[in-house]
CSV table of C-alpha atoms in Angstrom, one decimal:
chain,number,residue,atom,x,y,z
A,1495,MET,CA,-7.2,-23.7,22.6
A,1496,GLU,CA,-7.9,-27.0,20.8
A,1497,CYS,CA,-7.2,-30.4,22.8
A,1498,ALA,CA,-3.8,-31.6,21.6
A,1499,GLY,CA,-5.5,-35.1,21.8
A,1500,LYS,CA,-8.7,-34.3,19.4
A,1501,GLY,CA,-9.6,-37.1,17.2
A,1502,ARG,CA,-7.9,-39.8,19.2
A,1503,GLY,CA,-11.1,-42.0,19.2
A,1504,THR,CA,-13.4,-40.4,21.6
A,1505,ARG,CA,-14.9,-37.0,21.7
A,1506,CYS,CA,-13.4,-33.8,23.7
A,1507,MET,CA,-15.0,-33.9,26.9
A,1508,GLY,CA,-14.8,-30.1,26.8
A,1509,SER,CA,-12.6,-27.2,26.7
A,1510,ALA,CA,-8.6,-27.9,26.7
A,1511,ARG,CA,-7.8,-26.7,30.2
A,1512,ARG,CA,-5.5,-29.4,31.4
A,1513,ARG,CA,-1.8,-28.3,30.3
A,1514,CYS,CA,1.1,-31.1,30.1
A,1515,GLY,CA,2.7,-30.7,33.5
A,1516,ARG,CA,6.4,-30.8,31.8
A,1517,CYS,CA,6.6,-28.4,29.0
A,1518,GLY,CA,3.1,-26.4,29.5
A,1519,ALA,CA,2.8,-25.8,25.7
A,1520,VAL,CA,0.0,-28.1,24.9
A,1521,ALA,CA,-3.3,-28.7,26.7
A,1522,TYR,CA,-5.9,-31.5,27.1
A,1523,CYS,CA,-9.5,-31.7,27.7
A,1524,SER,CA,-9.0,-35.0,29.7
A,1525,VAL,CA,-6.7,-37.2,31.4
A,1526,SER,CA,-7.5,-40.2,28.9
A,1527,HIS,CA,-6.7,-37.8,26.0
A,1528,GLN,CA,-3.5,-36.6,27.5
A,1529,MET,CA,-2.5,-40.3,27.9
A,1530,SER,CA,-3.6,-41.5,24.5
A,1531,HIS,CA,-1.3,-38.7,23.0
A,1532,TRP,CA,1.9,-39.0,25.2
A,1533,ASN,CA,3.5,-41.3,22.5
A,1534,GLU,CA,3.3,-38.9,20.0
A,1535,HIS,CA,3.9,-36.0,22.3
A,1536,LYS,CA,7.1,-37.3,24.3
A,1537,GLU,CA,9.3,-36.8,21.5
A,1538,GLU,CA,8.5,-32.9,21.3
A,1539,CYS,CA,7.7,-32.6,24.9
A,1540,GLU,CA,11.5,-31.7,26.0
A,1541,ARG,CA,12.0,-29.4,23.0
A,1542,LEU,CA,9.0,-27.6,23.8
A,1543,GLU,CA,10.0,-26.9,27.3
A,1544,GLN,CA,12.9,-25.4,26.4
A,1545,GLN,CA,11.0,-23.0,24.2
A,1546,MET,CA,8.7,-22.0,26.7
A,1547,LYS,CA,11.6,-21.2,28.9
A,1548,ARG,CA,12.4,-18.7,26.7
A,1549,ALA,CA,9.0,-16.8,26.4
A,1550,ASP,CA,10.0,-14.0,28.9
A,1551,VAL,CA,12.7,-13.0,26.0
A,1552,LEU,CA,9.8,-13.4,23.2
A,1553,ASN,CA,7.9,-11.0,25.0
A,1554,ASP,CA,10.0,-8.2,25.6
A,1555,PHE,CA,9.1,-5.2,23.8
A,1556,PRO,CA,10.4,-1.6,24.5
A,1557,PHE,CA,6.5,-0.3,24.1
A,1558,THR,CA,4.2,1.2,26.6
A,1559,PHE,CA,1.4,-1.0,25.5
A,1560,SER,CA,3.5,-4.2,25.8
A,1561,GLN,CA,1.9,-5.7,28.7
A,1562,GLU,CA,-1.3,-5.4,27.2
A,1563,ALA,CA,-0.2,-6.9,23.6
A,1564,THR,CA,1.7,-9.7,25.1
A,1565,ALA,CA,-0.1,-11.2,28.5
A,1566,THR,CA,-0.6,-14.4,27.7
A,1567,SER,CA,-3.9,-15.1,30.0
A,1568,GLN,CA,-5.4,-11.7,28.1
A,1569,VAL,CA,-4.8,-13.1,24.9
A,1570,CYS,CA,-5.4,-16.8,25.0
A,1571,GLU,CA,-8.6,-16.3,27.3
A,1572,LYS,CA,-9.9,-13.4,25.7
A,1573,GLN,CA,-9.9,-11.1,28.8
A,1574,GLY,CA,-8.5,-8.8,25.9
A,1575,SER,CA,-8.2,-8.8,22.3
A,1576,ARG,CA,-6.8,-7.4,19.4
A,1577,CYS,CA,-10.3,-5.7,19.0
A,1578,SER,CA,-10.3,-4.0,22.1
A,1579,PHE,CA,-6.6,-2.9,21.6
A,1580,LEU,CA,-7.4,-1.2,18.4
A,1581,SER,CA,-11.0,0.4,19.3
A,1582,LYS,CA,-9.0,2.2,22.4
A,1583,ARG,CA,-6.6,3.9,19.8
A,1584,GLY,CA,-9.3,4.5,17.5
A,1585,ILE,CA,-8.2,2.6,14.5
A,1586,HIS,CA,-10.3,-0.5,14.9
A,1587,GLN,CA,-11.5,-1.7,11.3
A,1588,LEU,CA,-10.1,1.2,9.7
A,1589,GLY,CA,-7.9,1.1,6.7
A,1590,MET,CA,-4.6,-0.9,7.0
A,1591,TRP,CA,-5.9,-2.2,10.4
A,1592,MET,CA,-8.7,-3.7,9.0
A,1593,HIS,CA,-7.4,-7.3,8.6
A,1594,GLU,CA,-5.1,-7.1,12.2
A,1595,CYS,CA,-8.4,-8.6,14.0
A,1596,CYS,CA,-10.9,-11.6,13.6
A,1597,CYS,CA,-13.6,-9.1,12.6
A,1598,THR,CA,-12.6,-9.6,9.2
A,1599,HIS,CA,-13.2,-13.2,8.6
A,1600,SER,CA,-11.3,-15.3,6.2
A,1601,GLU,CA,-14.3,-15.1,3.7
A,1602,GLU,CA,-14.2,-11.2,3.6
A,1603,SER,CA,-10.3,-11.3,3.5
A,1604,SER,CA,-10.6,-13.5,0.1
A,1605,SER,CA,-13.4,-11.4,-1.3
A,1606,SER,CA,-11.1,-8.0,-0.4
A,1607,LEU,CA,-8.1,-9.9,-2.0
A,1608,ALA,CA,-10.0,-10.6,-5.1
A,1609,SER,CA,-11.4,-7.2,-5.7
A,1610,PHE,CA,-8.6,-4.7,-4.1
A,1611,ASP,CA,-7.8,-1.5,-5.6
A,1612,SER,CA,-4.1,-1.2,-5.3
A,1613,SER,CA,-4.5,2.8,-5.8
A,1614,ARG,CA,-7.1,2.8,-3.0
A,1615,LEU,CA,-5.0,0.9,-0.7
A,1616,LEU,CA,-2.0,3.0,-1.4
A,1617,ASP,CA,-4.1,6.2,-0.2
A,1618,ASP,CA,-5.4,4.3,3.0
A,1619,GLY,CA,-2.8,6.0,5.7
A,1620,TRP,CA,-2.3,5.2,9.3
A,1621,ASN,CA,-5.1,6.8,10.3
A,1622,LEU,CA,-3.0,8.2,13.2
A,1623,SER,CA,-1.6,11.7,13.9
A,1624,GLY,CA,1.5,12.8,12.4
A,1625,ASP,CA,3.5,12.3,16.1
A,1626,LEU,CA,2.4,9.0,15.8
A,1627,CYS,CA,3.8,7.5,12.6
A,1628,PRO,CA,6.6,7.9,10.0
A,1629,CYS,CA,4.8,9.6,7.4
A,1630,HIS,CA,7.8,11.9,5.9
A,1631,ASP,CA,11.5,11.1,5.4
A,1632,PRO,CA,13.5,10.6,8.6
A,1633,ILE,CA,15.6,13.6,10.0
A,1634,SER,CA,18.7,11.7,9.7
A,1635,PRO,CA,20.0,8.8,7.6
A,1636,ILE,CA,19.4,5.3,8.6
A,1637,SER,CA,22.7,4.0,10.4
A,1638,GLU,CA,23.6,0.1,11.2
A,1639,CYS,CA,22.8,0.8,14.7
A,1640,VAL,CA,19.2,0.0,13.8
A,1641,SER,CA,18.5,-3.3,15.1
A,1642,SER,CA,15.7,-3.2,17.5
A,1643,TRP,CA,12.2,-1.6,17.7
A,1644,LEU,CA,13.5,0.6,20.2
A,1645,ASP,CA,16.5,1.7,18.0
A,1646,TYR,CA,14.0,2.2,14.9
A,1647,TYR,CA,11.3,4.2,17.0
A,1648,GLU,CA,14.2,6.7,18.3
A,1649,TRP,CA,15.4,7.2,14.7
A,1650,ARG,CA,12.3,7.7,13.1
A,1651,CYS,CA,11.1,10.0,16.5
A,1652,ILE,CA,8.2,8.0,17.2
A,1653,PRO,CA,6.5,7.6,20.9
A,1654,LEU,CA,6.9,4.4,22.4
A,1655,HIS,CA,2.8,4.3,22.8
A,1656,SER,CA,2.6,4.5,19.0
A,1657,PRO,CA,1.0,0.9,17.7
A,1658,VAL,CA,2.5,1.2,14.0
A,1659,ALA,CA,5.0,-1.6,14.8
A,1660,LEU,CA,1.9,-3.8,14.4
A,1661,LEU,CA,2.0,-3.1,10.6
A,1662,LEU,CA,5.8,-1.9,10.1
A,1663,HIS,CA,6.8,-5.4,11.0
A,1664,TRP,CA,6.6,-6.2,7.2
A,1665,PRO,CA,9.0,-3.6,5.7
A,1666,LEU,CA,11.3,-4.1,8.7
A,1667,THR,CA,11.4,-7.7,8.4
A,1668,ILE,CA,12.7,-7.3,5.0
A,1669,TYR,CA,15.2,-4.9,6.3
A,1670,HIS,CA,16.6,-7.2,8.7
A,1671,ALA,CA,16.6,-10.3,6.5
A,1672,ALA,CA,18.7,-8.1,4.1
A,1673,HIS,CA,21.4,-8.1,6.8
A,1674,ILE,CA,21.0,-11.6,8.0
A,1675,ALA,CA,21.5,-12.7,4.3
A,1676,GLY,CA,24.5,-10.4,3.6
A,1677,VAL,CA,22.7,-8.6,0.7
A,1678,TRP,CA,22.8,-5.4,2.3
A,1679,SER,CA,26.4,-4.2,1.6
A,1680,SER,CA,26.1,-5.1,-2.1
A,1681,THR,CA,22.6,-3.1,-2.2
A,1682,VAL,CA,23.9,-0.2,-0.9
A,1683,GLU,CA,27.0,-0.2,-3.5
A,1684,THR,CA,24.7,-1.2,-6.6
A,1685,ARG,CA,21.6,1.0,-5.6
A,1686,LYS,CA,19.3,-1.9,-6.6
A,1687,LEU,CA,17.4,-4.5,-4.5
A,1688,CYS,CA,15.1,-7.1,-6.1
A,1689,VAL,CA,13.4,-9.3,-3.6
A,1690,HIS,CA,11.1,-12.2,-4.1
A,1691,TYR,CA,8.2,-12.1,-1.6
A,1692,LEU,CA,6.8,-15.5,-1.3
A,1693,GLY,CA,3.1,-16.2,0.0
A,1694,PRO,CA,1.6,-12.8,0.7
A,1695,GLU,CA,-1.7,-12.6,1.8
A,1696,LYS,CA,-2.9,-10.0,4.4
A,1697,GLU,CA,-0.2,-7.7,3.8
A,1698,LEU,CA,-1.3,-7.3,0.0
A,1699,LEU,CA,-4.2,-5.3,1.7
A,1700,GLN,CA,-1.4,-3.3,3.8
A,1701,LEU,CA,0.8,-2.1,1.0
A,1702,ALA,CA,1.1,1.4,2.2
A,1703,ALA,CA,3.1,0.5,5.1
A,1704,PHE,CA,6.0,-1.2,2.8
A,1705,GLY,CA,6.5,2.6,1.7
A,1706,GLU,CA,8.9,2.5,4.8
A,1707,LEU,CA,11.2,0.7,3.0
A,1708,LEU,CA,12.0,4.1,1.2
A,1709,ALA,CA,13.5,5.1,4.2
A,1710,LEU,CA,15.0,1.7,5.2
A,1711,PHE,CA,17.0,1.9,1.9
A,1712,PRO,CA,17.7,5.2,0.8
A,1713,GLY,CA,18.7,5.9,-2.4
A,1714,VAL,CA,18.3,2.4,-3.8
A,1715,GLN,CA,15.9,1.2,-6.6
A,1716,ILE,CA,13.7,-1.5,-5.1
A,1717,HIS,CA,11.4,-3.9,-7.0
A,1718,ILE,CA,9.5,-6.5,-5.1
A,1719,GLU,CA,7.5,-9.5,-6.8
A,1720,PHE,CA,4.8,-10.4,-4.6
A,1721,ILE,CA,4.3,-14.3,-5.5
A,1722,GLY,CA,1.7,-16.6,-4.4
A,1723,PRO,CA,-1.4,-18.5,-4.5
A,1724,ALA,CA,-3.6,-15.8,-2.5
A,1725,ILE,CA,-2.9,-13.7,-5.5
A,1726,PRO,CA,-6.0,-13.7,-7.7
A,1727,ARG,CA,-5.5,-14.5,-11.3
A,1728,GLN,CA,-7.1,-11.2,-12.6
A,1729,ARG,CA,-4.4,-9.3,-10.6
A,1730,ASP,CA,-1.5,-11.5,-12.0
A,1731,GLY,CA,0.9,-9.2,-13.4
A,1732,GLU,CA,0.1,-5.9,-12.0
A,1733,LYS,CA,2.6,-3.5,-11.3
A,1734,ILE,CA,2.3,-0.9,-8.3
A,1735,SER,CA,4.6,2.2,-8.3
A,1736,LEU,CA,4.8,3.1,-4.7
A,1737,CYS,CA,7.1,6.3,-4.2
A,1738,SER,CA,5.4,7.7,-1.1
A,1739,TYR,CA,4.9,6.9,2.8
A,1740,ALA,CA,1.6,6.1,4.1
A,1741,HIS,CA,0.1,9.5,5.1
A,1742,CYS,CA,-1.1,10.7,8.5
A,1743,LEU,CA,-4.2,12.5,9.7
A,1744,ASP,CA,-3.1,15.9,9.8
A,1745,ALA,CA,-4.2,18.2,7.0
A,1746,ASP,CA,-1.4,20.7,7.2
A,1747,CYS,CA,1.3,17.7,7.3
A,1748,ILE,CA,4.0,17.7,4.3
A,1749,CYS,CA,2.6,14.1,3.5
A,1750,ASN,CA,-0.8,15.1,2.6
A,1751,PHE,CA,0.8,17.2,-0.1
A,1752,SER,CA,1.1,14.9,-3.1
A,1753,SER,CA,3.9,16.9,-4.8
A,1754,GLU,CA,6.0,16.8,-1.8
A,1755,ASN,CA,5.6,13.3,-0.7
A,1756,LEU,CA,6.0,11.7,-4.2
A,1757,SER,CA,9.5,13.1,-4.6
A,1758,GLN,CA,11.3,11.1,-1.8
A,1759,ILE,CA,15.0,12.1,-2.2
A,1760,ALA,CA,17.3,10.4,0.3
A,1761,ASN,CA,20.0,12.1,2.3
A,1762,THR,CA,22.5,10.9,-0.5
A,1763,GLY,CA,21.0,13.1,-3.4
A,1764,LYS,CA,20.0,9.9,-5.2
A,1765,SER,CA,16.1,9.3,-5.6
A,1766,THR,CA,14.7,6.2,-4.2
A,1767,SER,CA,12.0,4.3,-5.9
A,1768,MET,CA,9.9,1.1,-5.3
A,1769,THR,CA,7.8,-1.0,-7.6
A,1770,LEU,CA,5.9,-3.9,-6.6
A,1771,GLN,CA,4.3,-6.6,-9.1
A,1772,LEU,CA,1.7,-9.2,-8.5
A,1773,ARG,CA,2.2,-13.0,-9.6
A,1774,SER,CA,-0.3,-15.5,-9.0
A,1775,GLY,CA,0.6,-18.8,-8.4
A,1776,PHE,CA,3.5,-20.9,-6.7
A,1777,TYR,CA,7.2,-19.8,-7.2
A,1778,HIS,CA,8.2,-23.0,-8.5
A,1779,GLU,CA,5.6,-22.5,-11.4
A,1780,ARG,CA,6.7,-18.6,-11.9
A,1781,TYR,CA,10.4,-18.7,-11.2
A,1782,ARG,CA,11.6,-19.3,-14.8
A,1783,SER,CA,9.7,-16.3,-16.3
A,1784,LEU,CA,10.4,-13.8,-13.5
A,1785,ALA,CA,14.3,-14.6,-13.9
A,1786,GLU,CA,14.3,-13.8,-17.9
A,1787,ASP,CA,13.5,-10.3,-16.6
A,1788,LEU,CA,15.6,-9.8,-13.0
A,1789,CYS,CA,17.1,-12.4,-10.8
A,1790,PRO,CA,16.2,-11.7,-6.8
A,1791,HIS,CA,19.0,-10.5,-4.6
A,1792,LEU,CA,16.8,-12.0,-1.8
A,1793,VAL,CA,14.2,-14.4,-1.4
A,1794,ILE,CA,12.0,-14.1,1.7
A,1795,SER,CA,8.7,-15.7,2.8
A,1796,PRO,CA,7.0,-14.3,6.0
A,1797,ASN,CA,5.1,-16.9,8.5
A,1798,ALA,CA,5.9,-19.5,5.8
A,1799,GLY,CA,4.5,-22.7,7.5
A,1800,ILE,CA,6.9,-24.7,5.3
A,1801,ALA,CA,5.9,-27.9,7.8
A,1802,ALA,CA,2.1,-27.3,7.0
A,1803,TYR,CA,2.1,-27.2,3.3
A,1804,PRO,CA,3.6,-29.9,1.2
A,1805,SER,CA,3.6,-27.2,-1.7
A,1806,TRP,CA,6.6,-26.1,-0.2
A,1807,LEU,CA,8.8,-29.2,-1.4
A,1808,PRO,CA,9.3,-28.1,-5.1
A,1809,THR,CA,9.9,-24.6,-4.0
A,1810,ILE,CA,12.6,-25.4,-1.3
A,1811,GLU,CA,14.2,-27.7,-4.3
A,1812,LEU,CA,14.3,-24.6,-6.9
A,1813,ILE,CA,15.8,-22.3,-4.3
A,1814,LYS,CA,18.5,-24.8,-3.5
A,1815,GLU,CA,19.2,-24.8,-7.4
A,1816,ILE,CA,19.3,-21.2,-7.9
A,1817,ASN,CA,21.5,-20.5,-5.0
A,1818,VAL,CA,20.0,-17.2,-3.8
A,1819,PRO,CA,19.8,-16.1,-0.2
A,1820,ALA,CA,16.4,-16.8,1.3
A,1821,ILE,CA,14.9,-15.8,4.8
A,1822,PHE,CA,12.0,-17.4,6.0
A,1823,SER,CA,9.9,-16.6,9.3
A,1824,ASP,CA,7.5,-18.3,11.4
A,1825,TYR,CA,4.9,-17.5,14.4
A,1826,CYS,CA,7.1,-19.8,16.7
A,1827,GLU,CA,10.4,-21.5,17.6
A,1828,GLU,CA,8.4,-24.9,16.9
A,1829,ALA,CA,7.3,-24.3,13.5
A,1830,CYS,CA,10.9,-23.2,12.5
A,1831,HIS,CA,12.2,-26.3,14.1
A,1832,LEU,CA,9.8,-28.8,11.8
A,1833,ALA,CA,10.4,-26.6,8.7
A,1834,ALA,CA,14.4,-26.8,9.3
A,1835,CYS,CA,13.6,-30.6,9.4
A,1836,CYS,CA,11.7,-30.5,6.0
A,1837,ILE,CA,14.4,-28.6,4.4
A,1838,LYS,CA,17.1,-31.0,5.7
A,1839,SER,CA,14.9,-33.5,4.0
A,1840,VAL,CA,14.7,-32.0,0.7
A,1841,THR,CA,18.0,-30.5,0.4
A,1842,GLY,CA,20.6,-32.6,2.6
A,1843,ARG,CA,21.6,-29.6,4.2
A,1844,SER,CA,21.2,-27.9,7.7
A,1845,LEU,CA,20.3,-24.3,7.7
A,1846,SER,CA,22.9,-21.7,6.4
A,1847,HIS,CA,21.2,-19.3,8.8
A,1848,PRO,CA,20.2,-20.8,12.1
A,1849,ILE,CA,16.8,-20.1,13.8
A,1850,GLN,CA,16.9,-16.8,15.4
A,1851,LEU,CA,14.6,-14.5,17.1
A,1852,ASN,CA,13.6,-11.5,14.7
A,1853,PRO,CA,14.1,-8.3,16.9
A,1854,PHE,CA,11.2,-6.8,14.6
A,1855,ARG,CA,8.5,-9.3,15.0
A,1856,GLN,CA,5.1,-7.9,15.2
A,1857,PRO,CA,4.6,-6.6,19.0
A,1858,MET,CA,1.1,-8.3,19.7
A,1859,MET,CA,0.7,-12.1,20.4
A,1860,VAL,CA,-1.3,-14.2,17.9
A,1861,GLU,CA,-4.6,-15.2,19.0
A,1862,ASP,CA,-5.9,-18.7,18.9
A,1863,SER,CA,-2.5,-20.5,18.7
A,1864,ALA,CA,-2.5,-24.3,18.4
A,1865,LEU,CA,0.2,-24.1,21.2
A,1866,LEU,CA,0.8,-22.3,24.6
A,1867,LEU,CA,3.8,-21.2,23.2
A,1868,PRO,CA,3.8,-17.3,22.8
A,1869,CYS,CA,3.1,-16.7,18.9
A,1870,TYR,CA,3.8,-13.5,17.2
A,1871,SER,CA,3.9,-12.7,13.4
A,1872,ASN,CA,7.6,-13.0,12.0
A,1873,CYS,CA,8.6,-14.3,15.2
A,1874,PHE,CA,11.6,-16.2,14.4
A,1875,LEU,CA,13.8,-16.3,11.0
A,1876,PHE,CA,16.0,-18.9,9.3
A,1877,GLY,CA,17.4,-19.1,6.3
A,1878,ILE,CA,19.0,-21.5,3.3
């Protein structure tokens, strides 16, 4: 990781291996850089210390691969990596898994976003056998008891060695956010859900995984507006119909017979459908035109990074004005704390939904984090 005192007048003396003796969340290349950084770090040190004490809770997953995917020494010191994890399971650089490791560089990701073919992406599938993935309707309807990865895997009859949670954290976080924001009950009653999804990036290349929302919101007409600057202008306005689950590798599975998989009928007897629409630009630039067609029931922004991007300020002002429930996530608790401070400076209000651990966070630690805090995609949630 990078020295926390980098840029303090003198060049770094080497790798950052000298950790703060109190919080253990930051590291330095030398004593001099640690001393020069103290005036800044002392304000956050106690807070980071408390966050580090909760590391075991963050790393607690029910999967058989949990130790491999969450071991700090392996991830941070490269003794293990996402690449090796995916390779062991035969899914490295395949389909939706392609953007789950650093082999696909940011330049390639940008190129992929600019040229992506939504119809091809929806055909990517899981690249796993049918017993390892949710490729068809659930055996039983979803219940409100699905509140953890263990609950979900049991409901979908998926074994705990399956890696699908690495992609399913996207739709499961939407599902959980709907519960947190209090829109779940109204969605069940009206059979409609409109979500404004802010700042999508690599999930645009993993759209097939969002098909699981068909099972999570049975009988509901789902519409998701993906809005963000990462969406290429030439894709602006593109509408995608997502009416099936991502398919498995088994040739004789029902999911590979399009006529069967395209007619998802929920256990209620009412059909479930989903449309996705792409919008290029910032939310505060696009909202007025979007609201003319359909106002959102929920705004969500995964891995938002509110404190890191000034462009969030007018968007936060807009969300306050329209008074729609908004749920954000970030990689670590500290990022959420900083975001909460930014939000309060703009709105003058505290969070309506306090910072809380997302039970459906991605169960693989983020590589190359700026802090030694455990970091996961969609790790913590908070809302306004």
